[in-house]
Short mmCIF file of C-alpha atoms in Angstrom, two decimals:
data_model
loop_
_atom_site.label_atom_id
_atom_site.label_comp_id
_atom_site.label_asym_id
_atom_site.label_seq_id
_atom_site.Cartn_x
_atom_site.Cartn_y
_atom_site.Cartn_z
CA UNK T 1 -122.27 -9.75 61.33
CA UNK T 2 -120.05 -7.33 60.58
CA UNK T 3 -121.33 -3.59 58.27
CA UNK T 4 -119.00 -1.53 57.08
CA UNK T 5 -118.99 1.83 55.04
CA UNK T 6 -116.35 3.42 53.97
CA UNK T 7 -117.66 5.93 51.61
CA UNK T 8 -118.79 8.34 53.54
CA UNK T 9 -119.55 11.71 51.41
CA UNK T 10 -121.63 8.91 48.79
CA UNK T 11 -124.98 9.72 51.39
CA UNK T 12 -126.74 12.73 51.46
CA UNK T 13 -126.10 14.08 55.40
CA UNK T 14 -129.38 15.83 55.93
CA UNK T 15 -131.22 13.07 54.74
CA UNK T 16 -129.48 10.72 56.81
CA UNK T 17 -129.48 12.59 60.08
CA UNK T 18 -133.50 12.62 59.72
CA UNK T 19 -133.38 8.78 59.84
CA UNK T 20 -131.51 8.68 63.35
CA UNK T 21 -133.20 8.32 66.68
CA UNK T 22 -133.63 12.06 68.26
CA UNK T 23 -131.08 10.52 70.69
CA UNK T 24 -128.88 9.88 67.75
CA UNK T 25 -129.00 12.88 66.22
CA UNK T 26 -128.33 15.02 68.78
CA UNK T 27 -125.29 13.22 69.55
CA UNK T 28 -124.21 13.49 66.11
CA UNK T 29 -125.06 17.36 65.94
CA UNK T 30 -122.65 17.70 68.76
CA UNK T 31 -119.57 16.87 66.61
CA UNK T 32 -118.32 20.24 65.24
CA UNK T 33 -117.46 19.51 61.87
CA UNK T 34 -119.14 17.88 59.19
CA UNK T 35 -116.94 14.59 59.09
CA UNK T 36 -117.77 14.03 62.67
CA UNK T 37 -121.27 14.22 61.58
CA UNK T 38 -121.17 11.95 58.91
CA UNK T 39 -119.35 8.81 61.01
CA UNK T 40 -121.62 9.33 63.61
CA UNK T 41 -124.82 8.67 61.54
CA UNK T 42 -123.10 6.35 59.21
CA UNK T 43 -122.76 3.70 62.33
CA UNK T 44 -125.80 4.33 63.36
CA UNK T 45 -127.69 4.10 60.10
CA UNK T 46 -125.59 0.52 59.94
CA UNK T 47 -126.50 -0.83 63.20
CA UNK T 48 -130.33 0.01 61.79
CA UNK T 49 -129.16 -2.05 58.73
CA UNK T 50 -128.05 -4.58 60.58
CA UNK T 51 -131.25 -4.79 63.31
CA UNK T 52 -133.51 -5.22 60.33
CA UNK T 53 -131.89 -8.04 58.73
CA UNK T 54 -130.36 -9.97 61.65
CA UNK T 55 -133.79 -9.30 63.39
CA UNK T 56 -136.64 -7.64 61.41
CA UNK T 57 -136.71 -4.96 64.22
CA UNK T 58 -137.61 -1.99 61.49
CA UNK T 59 -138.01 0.62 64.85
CA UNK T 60 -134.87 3.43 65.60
CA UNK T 61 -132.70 1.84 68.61
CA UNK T 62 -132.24 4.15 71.71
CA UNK T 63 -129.36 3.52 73.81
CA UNK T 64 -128.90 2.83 77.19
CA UNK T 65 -125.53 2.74 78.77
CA UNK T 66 -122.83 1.06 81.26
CA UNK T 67 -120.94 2.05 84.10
CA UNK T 68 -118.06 2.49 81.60
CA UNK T 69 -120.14 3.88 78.85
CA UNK T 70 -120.90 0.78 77.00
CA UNK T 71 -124.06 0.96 74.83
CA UNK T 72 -127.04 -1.42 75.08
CA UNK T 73 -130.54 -0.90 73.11
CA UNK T 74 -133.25 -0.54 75.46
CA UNK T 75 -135.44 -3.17 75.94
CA UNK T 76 -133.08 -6.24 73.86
CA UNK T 77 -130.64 -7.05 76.30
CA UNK T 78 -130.55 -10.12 74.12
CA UNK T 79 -129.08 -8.16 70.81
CA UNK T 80 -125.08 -7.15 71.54
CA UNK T 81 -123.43 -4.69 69.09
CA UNK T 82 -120.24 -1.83 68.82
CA UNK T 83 -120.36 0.69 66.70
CA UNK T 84 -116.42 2.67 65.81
CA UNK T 85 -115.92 5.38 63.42
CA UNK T 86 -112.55 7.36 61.97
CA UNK T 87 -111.88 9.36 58.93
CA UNK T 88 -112.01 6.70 57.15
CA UNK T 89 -114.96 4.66 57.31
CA UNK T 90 -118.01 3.72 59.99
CA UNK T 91 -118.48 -0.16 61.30
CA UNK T 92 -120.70 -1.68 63.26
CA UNK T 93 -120.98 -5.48 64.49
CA UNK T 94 -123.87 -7.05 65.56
CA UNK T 95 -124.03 -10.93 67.68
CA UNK T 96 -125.78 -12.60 70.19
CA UNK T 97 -123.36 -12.25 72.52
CA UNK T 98 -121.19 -9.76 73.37
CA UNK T 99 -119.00 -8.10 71.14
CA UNK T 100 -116.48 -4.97 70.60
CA UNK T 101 -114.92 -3.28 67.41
CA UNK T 102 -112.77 -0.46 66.83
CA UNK T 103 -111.84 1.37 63.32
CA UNK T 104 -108.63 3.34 63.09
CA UNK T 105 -107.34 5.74 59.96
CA UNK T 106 -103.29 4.72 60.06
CA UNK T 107 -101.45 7.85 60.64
CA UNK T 108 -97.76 7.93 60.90
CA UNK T 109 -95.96 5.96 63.40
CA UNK T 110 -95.89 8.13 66.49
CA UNK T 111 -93.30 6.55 68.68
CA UNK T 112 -93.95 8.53 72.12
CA UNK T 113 -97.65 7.57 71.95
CA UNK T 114 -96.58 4.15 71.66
CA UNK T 115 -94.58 3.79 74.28
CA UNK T 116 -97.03 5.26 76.33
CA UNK T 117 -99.68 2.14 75.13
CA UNK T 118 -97.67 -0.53 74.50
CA UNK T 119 -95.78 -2.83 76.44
CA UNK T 120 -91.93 -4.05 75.72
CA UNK T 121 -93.48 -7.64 73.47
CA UNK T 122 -95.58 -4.75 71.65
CA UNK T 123 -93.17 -2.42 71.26
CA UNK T 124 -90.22 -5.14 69.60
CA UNK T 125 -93.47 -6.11 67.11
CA UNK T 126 -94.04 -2.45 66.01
CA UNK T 127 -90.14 -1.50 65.50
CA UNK T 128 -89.46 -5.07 63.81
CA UNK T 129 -92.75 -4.55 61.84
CA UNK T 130 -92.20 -3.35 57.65
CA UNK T 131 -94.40 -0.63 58.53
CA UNK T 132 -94.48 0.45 62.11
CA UNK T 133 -98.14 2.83 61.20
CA UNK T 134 -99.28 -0.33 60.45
CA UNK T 135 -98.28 -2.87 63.20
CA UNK T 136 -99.10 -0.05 65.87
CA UNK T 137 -102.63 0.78 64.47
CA UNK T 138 -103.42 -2.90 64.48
CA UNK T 139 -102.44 -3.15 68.29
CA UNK T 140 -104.09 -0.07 68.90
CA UNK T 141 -107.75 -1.92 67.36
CA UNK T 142 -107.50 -5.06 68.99
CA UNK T 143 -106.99 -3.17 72.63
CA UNK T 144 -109.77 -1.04 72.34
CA UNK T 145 -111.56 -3.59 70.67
CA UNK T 146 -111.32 -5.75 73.69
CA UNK T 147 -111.95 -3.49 76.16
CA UNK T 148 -115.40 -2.18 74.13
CA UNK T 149 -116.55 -5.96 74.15
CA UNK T 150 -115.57 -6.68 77.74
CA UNK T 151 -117.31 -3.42 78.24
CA UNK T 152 -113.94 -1.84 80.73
CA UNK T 153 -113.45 1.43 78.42
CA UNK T 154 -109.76 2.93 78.35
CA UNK T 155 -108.39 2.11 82.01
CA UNK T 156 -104.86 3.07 83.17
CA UNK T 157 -103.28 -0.23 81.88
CA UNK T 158 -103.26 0.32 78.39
CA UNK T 159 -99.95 -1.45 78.05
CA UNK T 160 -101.17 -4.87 79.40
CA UNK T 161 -104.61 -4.94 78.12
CA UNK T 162 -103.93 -7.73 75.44
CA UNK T 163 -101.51 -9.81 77.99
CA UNK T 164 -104.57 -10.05 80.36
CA UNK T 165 -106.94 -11.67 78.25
CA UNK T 166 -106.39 -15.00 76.65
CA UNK T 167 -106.98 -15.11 73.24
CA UNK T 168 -107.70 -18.29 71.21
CA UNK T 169 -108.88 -18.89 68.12
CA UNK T 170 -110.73 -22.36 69.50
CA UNK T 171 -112.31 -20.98 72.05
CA UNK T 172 -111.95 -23.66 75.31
CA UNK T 173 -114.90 -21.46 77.36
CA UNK T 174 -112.37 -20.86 80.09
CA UNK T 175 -111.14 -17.78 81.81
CA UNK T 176 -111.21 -14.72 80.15
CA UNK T 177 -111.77 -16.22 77.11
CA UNK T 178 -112.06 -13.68 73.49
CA UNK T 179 -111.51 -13.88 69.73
CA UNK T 180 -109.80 -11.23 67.96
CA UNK T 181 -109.34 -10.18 64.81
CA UNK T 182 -108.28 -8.19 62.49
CA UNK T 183 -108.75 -6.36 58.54
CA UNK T 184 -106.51 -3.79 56.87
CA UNK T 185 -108.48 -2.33 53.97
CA UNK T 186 -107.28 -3.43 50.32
CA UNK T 187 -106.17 0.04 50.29
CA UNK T 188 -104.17 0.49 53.14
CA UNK T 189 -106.47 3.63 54.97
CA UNK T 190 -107.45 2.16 57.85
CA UNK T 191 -107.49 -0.69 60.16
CA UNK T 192 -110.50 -2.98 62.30
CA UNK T 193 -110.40 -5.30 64.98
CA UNK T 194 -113.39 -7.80 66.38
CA UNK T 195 -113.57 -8.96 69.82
CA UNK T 196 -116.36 -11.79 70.30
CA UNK T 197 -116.69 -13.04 74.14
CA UNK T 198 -115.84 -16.49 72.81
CA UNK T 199 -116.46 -18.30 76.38
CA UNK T 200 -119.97 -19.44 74.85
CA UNK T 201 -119.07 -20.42 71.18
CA UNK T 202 -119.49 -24.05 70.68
#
C-alpha cells in the first residue's frame, strides 16, 4: 500500500517529531533546515500509518539496516517497506515482499547530470520527450526506485541500472524479475516510482 503526503506545513512539526521513535527523531533533527525536518517525520509518521492498518502493530518501528543502507524494522523481517522524501511531498510503501520507492520535485532539465545517469536509449527518450524535466525525473525514480527495492543503493552504473533488470508487468518469476511504476502528481510538482520484487506475485 502506498501513503502519500504532500502537504507538508498542514502538521504541526513539534508535535509530530514527539511521535517518532528516539531513533527517528534524531535522524530528523540532523537535517539543518526545517523542510528537511518535516519530510523526514512525515515518512516516518506514514510508515506508522501504514503498520497500524496493514498490521495493527500500534508500537514506534526502529530500524535496522543493510550492507547498502537498506532499512528493515527490527524484529518483522516479514513486513518490507521504503520510505522517499523531496520538497514536495513524503511517501512510503508498505508489502509483504520487498519493495522500493523514490519521490522527486521536477526541477529543470539539467542536461550534464543526465548524461552522467543515463544511457544513449535514455538519453533519445528525455530529448524526444515534450518536457525533458519530466521524462528525466521519471527515469531518475524508477532507477533509484529499483535499486532501494533490490536493496544495491547508488552503485557506479547508474546508466545501466534499468537495462539490467527485466521489467514486466506479468511477472513470469524468472530472473531478475520487478514491477515498476510510475505517478506524476495532478499538478505537475513532483514525480514517484514503485519497484515490487515481482518474482513471487502469482
Amino acid at each position: 500500500m502506498i501513503y502519500i503526503n504532500d502537504r507538508l506545513f498542514d502538521f504541526n512539526l513539534d508535535a509530530a517529531l514527539q511521535q517518532l521513535s528516539e531513533q527517528r527523531r534524531e535522524q530528523a533533527m540532523r537535517y539543518r533546515y526545517e523542510l528537511g525536518r518535516r519530510t523526514c517525520a512525515a515518512a516516518y509518521l506514514l510508515l506508522c500509518e501504514g503498520l497500524r492498518k496493514e498490521y495493527g502493530i500500534d508500537e514506534k518501528p526502529i530500524f535496522e539496516y543493510g550492507e547498502h543502507g537498506k532499512p528493515s524494522i527490527v524484529g518483522r523481517p516479514d513486513i518490507h517497506f521504503s520510505l522517499s522524501h523531496c520538497r514536495e511531498a513524503a511517501i512510503c510503501v508498505v508489502s509483504d515482499r520487498p519493495v522500493g520507492v523514490d519521490v522527486e520535485s521536477v526541477h529543470r532539465y539539467n542536461e550534464r547530470l543526465a548524461r552522467y545517469t543515463m544511457n544513449d536509449e535514455e538519453m533519445a527518450e528525455i530529448l524526444a520527450a515534450e518536457s525533458p524535466d519530466l521524462a528525466f525525473t521519471r527515469l531518475w525514480t524508477q532507477k533509484e526506485a529499483l535499486l532501494k527495492c533490490t536493496g544495491e543503493g547508488i552503485g557506479n552504473d547508474l546508466k545501466n541500472v534499468l537495462k539490467n533488470y527485466k521489467k514486466s508487468p506479468s511477472p513470469s518469476g524468472e530472473g531478475n524479475g520487478v514491477r515498476l511504476s510510475t505517478v506524476e502528481s495532478p499538478d505537475g510538482r513532483y514525480i514517484y516510482s514503485v519497484c515490487h520484487d515481482a518474482k513471487n506475485i502469482n
